[in-house]
């Protein structure tokens, strides 16, 4: 059985995560306009071959085998009465791609959905050699995982580009293993940058491309014409499952930040700014008399947060981070979330019509999915932070990974956990304390909008 992971946003189309790939239309006449980068006897003919000769060995195929739990639709009372198990497991196989980022240490980056629930992971090099790989760490919210192979000889690592320097219209090349047929190369351009709003869950700050990519390309490389990695191919839009030329890659700068933390800690220790906000719409700009069209609008600053300490105020518009433009709240959220806790970042903002910069030392709000899992297995895949919604304090559900235990629990982004077993909680520390006391049953009091509900952890 081939493992095909899918991501479907709540729109008329489907955004597909590519365990067996990502879909994109090729650029019909791309080669007619590509710069003549070839050398030698055929120098007059535009060709990507010289660049690819150095890059292809850095892209690998990944094969996985594992087991996954199948949820049953039988009501709990019937399962108990007839003695049915809570769930059944099934075995699966899957294929994807990966990119070597450190040849000496054997580090390979791929998508989390490629290796999720895998019991064994096999890496197949460009030359056909196979090696067993172990999982160093993963981050479901950003869909990144880091693997390591031991005793592999003559690995060749790819060079990472500065993805913030990429422009719409730049030529790119996608490399992966579509449908398991073998390493395949396609070309196109960057169609858009900082793409978000796809309802995929997690953090969205994608490079959009039309390079033709299909199932099996997940975790593969998107490179520029210098052979440098600009992104990890991750998802597509496919209204009817066909190729419509819209695909998405995680920017290399995000990949670099995430993998460095996975190497050091085995998990992502997210930086937290401590604001709530919105996309900067024309209505907001008019209401607040703002002479700016892009940025992240700050609607609220959380008490005792990094933003509060730095002097950020409600009504500010954040327009840059470390000197690089921020076009939307989603982009700021993704950049902050993939920056390590304790790091100091420089934020450019507009206040009362004037530009200014502030230095912000990001805090760690105990929000990574690994830490959520450590609270309770049913919370795996949730991103948690200390929250304050309309004067009510508690634990805020910031994001939920698709198909994670937390998503099956019916938790939603924006939920605020305000109590456990009728005891009020104000923060993650309170939640941890009660759960660690190991009560026989755990009932979470959830505030969702203007409603309250209870969810039971099992």
Coordinates of C-alpha atoms in Angstrom, one line a residue:
X1 CA 0.0 0.0 0.0
X2 CA 1.4 3.4 -0.9
X3 CA 1.1 6.1 1.7
X4 CA -0.5 9.2 0.1
X5 CA -0.8 12.1 2.7
X6 CA -3.2 14.8 1.7
X7 CA -3.8 18.3 3.0
X8 CA -7.2 19.8 2.1
X9 CA -7.9 23.4 2.8
X10 CA -11.4 24.6 3.4
X11 CA -11.8 26.0 -0.1
X12 CA -13.0 24.8 -3.5
X13 CA -9.6 23.2 -4.2
X14 CA -7.4 20.8 -2.4
X15 CA -3.9 21.6 -1.2
X16 CA -2.1 18.2 -1.2
X17 CA 0.9 17.4 1.0
X18 CA 3.1 15.2 -1.1
X19 CA 4.2 12.0 0.6
X20 CA 4.2 10.9 -2.9
X21 CA 4.6 14.4 -4.2
X22 CA 3.6 17.8 -5.2
X23 CA 1.9 18.8 -8.4
X24 CA 2.7 21.7 -10.6
X25 CA 2.5 22.7 -14.3
X26 CA 5.7 23.1 -16.1
X27 CA 6.6 26.4 -17.8
X28 CA 6.0 25.6 -21.5
X29 CA 8.7 27.7 -23.0
X30 CA 11.1 28.0 -20.1
X31 CA 14.1 26.7 -21.9
X32 CA 13.7 29.3 -24.6
X33 CA 14.3 32.0 -22.1
X34 CA 16.7 30.4 -19.6
X35 CA 20.1 32.0 -19.5
X36 CA 22.8 30.0 -21.4
X37 CA 24.5 28.5 -18.3
X38 CA 26.0 25.5 -20.0
X39 CA 29.7 25.2 -20.8
X40 CA 31.8 23.3 -23.3
X41 CA 31.0 22.2 -26.8
X42 CA 27.3 22.9 -26.4
X43 CA 27.7 26.3 -24.7
X44 CA 25.4 28.0 -27.2
X45 CA 22.5 25.7 -26.1
X46 CA 20.8 26.7 -22.9
X47 CA 21.1 23.8 -20.5
X48 CA 20.7 23.0 -16.8
X49 CA 22.9 20.0 -17.1
X50 CA 26.1 21.4 -15.6
X51 CA 24.3 22.7 -12.6
X52 CA 22.4 19.5 -12.1
X53 CA 25.5 17.4 -12.2
X54 CA 26.5 19.0 -8.9
X55 CA 23.0 19.1 -7.3
X56 CA 21.4 15.7 -8.1
X57 CA 23.7 13.7 -5.7
X58 CA 22.3 15.9 -2.9
X59 CA 18.7 14.8 -3.4
X60 CA 17.7 11.3 -2.1
X61 CA 14.7 9.0 -2.3
X62 CA 13.1 7.9 1.0
X63 CA 11.2 4.7 1.6
X64 CA 9.2 4.1 4.7
X65 CA 7.3 1.2 6.4
X66 CA 5.2 1.5 9.4
X67 CA 1.9 1.1 11.2
X68 CA -0.9 3.6 11.7
X69 CA -4.0 3.5 13.9
X70 CA -7.4 3.4 12.2
X71 CA -10.2 5.2 14.0
X72 CA -13.4 3.3 14.4
X73 CA -16.9 4.8 14.0
X74 CA -18.4 2.5 16.5
X75 CA -19.7 4.5 19.6
X76 CA -17.7 4.1 22.7
X77 CA -20.5 2.4 24.7
X78 CA -20.9 -0.3 22.0
X79 CA -17.1 -0.9 21.9
X80 CA -17.1 -1.4 25.7
X81 CA -20.2 -3.7 25.7
X82 CA -19.0 -5.9 22.9
X83 CA -15.3 -5.7 23.8
X84 CA -14.2 -4.1 20.6
X85 CA -10.8 -2.5 20.6
X86 CA -10.6 1.3 20.6
X87 CA -8.8 1.3 17.2
X88 CA -7.1 -1.0 14.7
X89 CA -3.7 -0.7 13.3
X90 CA -2.7 -1.2 9.7
X91 CA 0.7 -1.5 8.0
X92 CA 1.7 0.9 5.2
X93 CA 4.6 1.7 2.9
X94 CA 5.4 5.1 1.5
X95 CA 7.8 7.0 -0.7
X96 CA 9.1 10.5 -0.7
X97 CA 12.2 12.6 -1.2
X98 CA 14.9 14.3 1.0
X99 CA 17.9 16.6 0.7
X100 CA 21.4 16.1 2.2
X101 CA 22.2 19.3 4.2
X102 CA 25.4 18.0 6.1
X103 CA 27.5 15.4 4.3
X104 CA 30.0 14.9 7.2
X105 CA 27.3 14.2 9.8
X106 CA 24.8 12.5 7.5
X107 CA 21.9 14.9 8.0
X108 CA 19.0 14.8 5.6
X109 CA 15.9 17.1 5.7
X110 CA 12.5 16.0 4.5
X111 CA 8.8 16.6 5.2
X112 CA 7.3 15.3 8.5
X113 CA 4.4 13.8 6.6
X114 CA 6.8 11.6 4.6
X115 CA 8.1 9.8 7.7
X116 CA 5.1 10.2 10.1
X117 CA 4.4 6.9 11.9
X118 CA 7.3 5.2 10.1
X119 CA 8.9 2.2 11.9
X120 CA 11.7 2.0 9.4
X121 CA 13.2 4.7 7.1
X122 CA 15.4 3.8 4.2
X123 CA 17.4 6.5 2.3
X124 CA 18.3 5.7 -1.4
X125 CA 21.1 7.8 -2.7
X126 CA 21.4 9.1 -6.3
X127 CA 23.9 6.3 -7.1
X128 CA 21.5 3.6 -5.8
X129 CA 23.2 2.9 -2.4
X130 CA 20.7 2.4 0.4
X131 CA 21.1 3.2 4.1
X132 CA 18.9 2.9 7.1
X133 CA 18.1 6.3 8.6
X134 CA 17.1 7.3 12.1
X135 CA 14.8 10.2 13.0
X136 CA 16.7 13.0 14.8
X137 CA 13.6 15.2 15.3
X138 CA 10.5 16.5 13.7
X139 CA 8.2 19.6 13.7
X140 CA 4.6 18.7 12.6
X141 CA 3.5 22.4 12.6
X142 CA 6.1 23.3 9.9
X143 CA 6.1 19.8 8.3
X144 CA 9.9 19.4 8.6
X145 CA 11.8 16.3 9.8
X146 CA 15.5 15.7 10.2
X147 CA 17.1 12.3 9.5
X148 CA 20.6 10.9 10.0
X149 CA 22.4 8.2 8.1
X150 CA 25.4 6.5 9.6
X151 CA 28.5 5.2 7.7
X152 CA 27.4 6.6 4.4
X153 CA 30.4 7.5 2.2
X154 CA 30.9 10.3 -0.2
X155 CA 27.7 12.1 0.6
X156 CA 27.4 15.5 -1.1
X157 CA 25.5 18.3 0.7
X158 CA 23.5 21.0 -1.0
X159 CA 24.2 24.7 -0.4
X160 CA 21.4 26.7 1.1
X161 CA 20.4 29.9 -0.6
X162 CA 19.0 33.0 1.3
X163 CA 15.3 32.5 0.4
X164 CA 14.5 36.0 1.4
X165 CA 16.4 37.2 -1.6
X166 CA 14.3 35.2 -4.1
X167 CA 12.0 37.2 -6.4
X168 CA 8.8 36.4 -8.2
X169 CA 9.9 35.4 -11.7
X170 CA 13.2 33.8 -10.7
X171 CA 13.8 30.4 -12.4
X172 CA 13.7 27.4 -10.2
X173 CA 14.2 23.6 -10.6
X174 CA 12.3 20.9 -8.7
X175 CA 14.1 17.6 -8.0
X176 CA 12.5 14.5 -6.4
X177 CA 11.2 11.0 -6.9
X178 CA 7.6 11.3 -8.4
X179 CA 5.5 8.2 -8.2
X180 CA 8.6 6.3 -7.2
X181 CA 9.8 6.1 -10.8
X182 CA 13.2 7.6 -10.0
X183 CA 14.9 10.9 -9.7
X184 CA 13.2 13.5 -11.9
X185 CA 13.9 17.1 -12.7
X186 CA 11.4 19.8 -13.7
X187 CA 11.7 23.5 -14.1
X188 CA 9.6 26.7 -13.7
X189 CA 9.5 30.0 -11.9
X190 CA 8.7 31.4 -8.5
X191 CA 5.0 32.4 -8.9
X192 CA 4.6 34.1 -5.5
X193 CA 6.3 34.5 -2.1
X194 CA 5.1 34.4 1.5
X195 CA 1.9 32.5 0.4
X196 CA -0.5 31.8 3.3
X197 CA -4.2 31.5 3.9
X198 CA -4.4 27.9 2.6
X199 CA -6.0 26.4 5.7
X200 CA -3.4 23.7 5.9
X201 CA -2.9 24.1 9.7
X202 CA 0.5 24.9 11.1
X203 CA 2.6 27.8 9.9
X204 CA 2.2 28.9 6.3
X205 CA 4.9 31.1 4.6
X206 CA 5.4 29.2 1.4
X207 CA 7.2 29.8 -1.9
X208 CA 4.7 29.2 -4.7
X209 CA 6.1 27.7 -7.9
X210 CA 4.8 26.3 -11.2
X211 CA 7.7 23.8 -11.6
X212 CA 6.0 20.4 -12.3
X213 CA 6.0 18.3 -9.2
X214 CA 4.0 15.2 -8.4
X215 CA 3.4 12.6 -5.7
X216 CA 6.7 11.4 -4.3
X217 CA 8.4 14.8 -4.5
X218 CA 7.5 15.6 -0.9
X219 CA 10.7 16.6 0.9
X220 CA 12.6 17.1 -2.4
X221 CA 14.6 20.2 -3.4
X222 CA 13.5 23.4 -5.1
X223 CA 16.8 25.0 -6.3
X224 CA 17.8 28.2 -8.1
X225 CA 20.0 28.3 -11.2
X226 CA 23.1 28.3 -9.0
X227 CA 22.1 24.9 -7.6
X228 CA 21.3 26.3 -4.2
X229 CA 18.4 25.1 -2.1
X230 CA 15.6 27.7 -1.9
X231 CA 12.9 25.5 -0.6
X232 CA 11.6 22.0 0.4
X233 CA 8.7 20.9 -1.8
X234 CA 5.6 20.3 0.4
X235 CA 2.1 20.8 -1.0
X236 CA 0.0 21.5 -4.1
X237 CA -3.4 22.8 -5.0
X238 CA -5.3 20.3 -7.2
X239 CA -9.1 21.1 -7.6
X240 CA -9.8 17.7 -9.1
X241 CA -6.5 15.9 -8.4
X242 CA -4.9 17.0 -11.6
X243 CA -1.9 19.2 -12.4
X244 CA -2.9 22.9 -12.4
X245 CA 0.6 24.4 -11.8
X246 CA 0.3 25.6 -8.2
X247 CA 2.7 24.1 -5.7
X248 CA 4.4 25.2 -2.5
X249 CA 7.8 24.9 -0.8
X250 CA 9.0 25.7 2.7
X251 CA 11.6 28.5 2.3
X252 CA 15.2 27.5 2.9
X253 CA 15.7 30.1 5.7
X254 CA 12.9 28.5 7.7
X255 CA 14.4 25.1 7.0
X256 CA 17.8 26.3 8.3
X257 CA 16.3 27.7 11.5
X258 CA 14.3 24.6 12.2
X259 CA 17.0 22.0 11.4
X260 CA 19.5 23.8 13.6
X261 CA 17.2 23.5 16.5
X262 CA 16.4 19.8 15.7
X263 CA 20.1 19.1 15.6
X264 CA 20.7 20.9 19.0
X265 CA 17.6 19.9 20.9
X266 CA 15.9 17.2 19.0
X267 CA 12.8 19.4 18.9
X268 CA 11.9 23.0 18.0
X269 CA 12.0 25.5 20.9
X270 CA 9.8 28.1 19.4
X271 CA 10.3 31.8 19.9
X272 CA 7.2 33.6 21.1
X273 CA 6.4 37.3 20.5
X274 CA 3.2 37.6 22.5
X275 CA 0.8 39.5 20.3
X276 CA -2.5 39.0 18.7
X277 CA -3.3 40.6 15.3
X278 CA -4.7 40.6 11.9
X279 CA -3.8 40.9 8.3
X280 CA -3.6 44.6 7.3
X281 CA -6.7 45.1 5.3
X282 CA -7.8 48.3 3.5
X283 CA -10.6 48.7 6.1
X284 CA -8.1 48.5 9.0
X285 CA -5.8 50.9 7.2
X286 CA -8.6 53.5 6.8
X287 CA -9.9 53.0 10.3
X288 CA -6.5 53.7 11.9
X289 CA -5.4 56.2 9.2
X290 CA -2.4 54.1 8.2
X291 CA -0.5 55.0 5.1
X292 CA 0.8 51.5 4.5
X293 CA -0.6 48.5 2.5
X294 CA 1.3 45.6 3.8
X295 CA 2.4 44.4 7.3
X296 CA 1.1 42.7 10.4
X297 CA -1.4 44.7 12.4
X298 CA -1.1 44.4 16.2
X299 CA -4.5 44.3 17.9
X300 CA -3.4 43.2 21.3
X301 CA -0.2 42.8 23.3
X302 CA -0.1 40.0 25.8
X303 CA 1.0 40.9 29.4
X304 CA 4.5 39.7 30.4
X305 CA 5.4 38.9 26.8
X306 CA 8.4 39.6 24.7
X307 CA 6.4 42.2 22.8
X308 CA 5.3 43.9 26.0
X309 CA 8.9 44.1 27.3
X310 CA 10.0 45.6 24.0
X311 CA 7.4 48.3 24.0
X312 CA 5.2 47.1 21.1
X313 CA 1.7 48.6 21.4
X314 CA -1.8 47.8 20.1
X315 CA -2.3 49.6 16.8
X316 CA 1.3 49.1 15.7
X317 CA 2.0 47.7 12.2
X318 CA 5.0 45.4 12.0
X319 CA 6.6 45.8 8.5
X320 CA 10.0 44.1 8.8
X321 CA 12.0 41.5 10.8
X322 CA 15.8 41.7 10.9
X323 CA 15.7 44.2 8.0
X324 CA 13.6 41.9 5.7
X325 CA 10.0 42.9 4.8
X326 CA 7.0 41.4 6.5
X327 CA 3.9 41.5 4.2
X328 CA 1.3 39.8 6.4
X329 CA 0.5 38.6 9.9
X330 CA 0.8 35.0 8.7
X331 CA 4.3 35.6 7.5
X332 CA 5.3 37.2 10.8
X333 CA 3.8 34.4 12.7
X334 CA 5.6 31.8 10.7
X335 CA 9.0 33.6 10.9
X336 CA 8.7 34.1 14.7
X337 CA 7.5 30.5 15.3
X338 CA 10.5 29.1 13.4
X339 CA 13.0 31.3 15.2
X340 CA 14.6 29.9 18.3
X341 CA 13.5 31.0 21.8
X342 CA 16.0 33.4 23.4
X343 CA 17.0 35.0 20.1
X344 CA 16.8 38.8 19.7
X345 CA 15.2 40.0 16.5
X346 CA 14.9 43.5 15.2
X347 CA 11.3 44.5 14.3
X348 CA 10.5 47.4 12.1
X349 CA 7.1 49.0 12.8
X350 CA 4.9 52.0 12.1
X351 CA 3.3 53.9 15.0
X352 CA 1.4 57.1 14.5
X353 CA 2.6 57.4 11.0
X354 CA 6.3 57.1 12.0
X355 CA 8.7 54.3 11.3
X356 CA 10.7 52.9 14.2
X357 CA 12.6 49.7 15.2
X358 CA 12.6 47.7 18.4
X359 CA 14.8 44.9 19.6
X360 CA 12.8 41.9 20.9
X361 CA 14.2 39.0 22.8
X362 CA 11.8 36.1 22.0
X363 CA 10.5 34.1 24.9
X364 CA 9.8 30.3 25.1
X365 CA 6.2 29.7 26.0
X366 CA 6.6 25.9 26.3
X367 CA 4.7 25.6 23.0
X368 CA 6.3 23.0 20.8
X369 CA 4.4 19.8 19.8
X370 CA 6.9 17.7 21.6
X371 CA 6.2 19.5 24.9
X372 CA 2.4 19.3 24.2
X373 CA 2.8 15.5 23.8
X374 CA 4.7 15.4 27.1
X375 CA 1.7 16.9 28.8
X376 CA -0.6 14.1 27.5
X377 CA -0.4 11.9 24.4
X378 CA -3.8 13.1 23.2
X379 CA -2.3 16.6 22.8
X380 CA 0.4 15.6 20.4
X381 CA 0.4 17.9 17.4
X382 CA -1.0 20.9 19.3
X383 CA 1.0 24.2 19.6
X384 CA 0.3 25.7 23.0
X385 CA 1.0 29.0 24.6
X386 CA 0.0 31.0 27.6
X387 CA -3.1 32.9 26.5
X388 CA -5.4 35.7 27.6
X389 CA -8.7 36.0 25.6
X390 CA -11.1 38.8 26.6
X391 CA -9.7 38.9 30.1
X392 CA -9.7 35.1 30.5
X393 CA -6.4 33.4 31.1
X394 CA -5.5 29.9 30.2
X395 CA -3.7 27.8 27.6
X396 CA -4.2 28.9 24.0
X397 CA -4.3 26.4 21.2
X398 CA -2.3 28.2 18.5
X399 CA -2.2 25.6 15.9
X400 CA -2.9 21.9 15.3
X401 CA -1.1 19.5 13.0
X402 CA -3.3 17.8 10.4
X403 CA -4.2 14.2 11.3
X404 CA -2.5 14.5 14.7
X405 CA -4.0 13.1 18.0
X406 CA -4.9 16.7 18.9
X407 CA -6.9 17.1 15.7
X408 CA -8.8 13.9 16.4
X409 CA -9.6 15.2 19.9
X410 CA -11.7 17.9 18.1
X411 CA -9.6 20.7 19.5
X412 CA -9.6 23.8 17.3
X413 CA -7.1 26.7 16.7
X414 CA -8.1 29.6 19.0
X415 CA -9.5 27.3 21.8
X416 CA -8.6 28.5 25.3
X417 CA -8.2 25.8 28.0
X418 CA -9.4 27.5 31.2
X419 CA -9.8 24.6 33.5
X420 CA -9.0 21.0 34.2
X421 CA -11.4 18.8 36.2
X422 CA -13.2 21.9 37.5
X423 CA -9.9 23.5 38.6
X424 CA -9.1 26.9 37.1
X425 CA -5.8 27.2 35.3
X426 CA -4.0 30.3 34.1
X427 CA -1.1 28.9 32.1
X428 CA 0.8 25.8 30.9
X429 CA 2.5 25.3 34.2
X430 CA -0.9 24.9 35.9
X431 CA -2.1 22.5 33.2
X432 CA 1.1 20.4 33.6
X433 CA 0.7 20.3 37.4
X434 CA -2.8 18.9 37.3
X435 CA -2.1 16.4 34.5
X436 CA 1.1 15.2 36.3
X437 CA -1.0 14.4 39.3
X438 CA -2.4 11.6 37.1
X439 CA -6.1 11.9 37.8
X440 CA -8.2 8.9 36.6
X441 CA -10.0 11.1 34.1
X442 CA -9.0 14.5 32.6
X443 CA -11.8 16.9 31.5
X444 CA -10.6 20.1 29.8
X445 CA -12.8 23.1 30.1
X446 CA -12.6 24.9 26.7
X447 CA -13.7 28.4 25.8
X448 CA -14.5 28.6 22.1
X449 CA -15.7 32.0 21.0
X450 CA -18.8 32.7 23.2
X451 CA -19.3 29.0 24.0
X452 CA -17.9 26.7 26.7
X453 CA -17.5 22.9 26.3
X454 CA -15.7 20.0 27.9
X455 CA -13.3 17.6 26.2
X456 CA -12.1 14.3 27.8
X457 CA -8.5 13.2 27.4
X458 CA -8.0 9.4 27.3

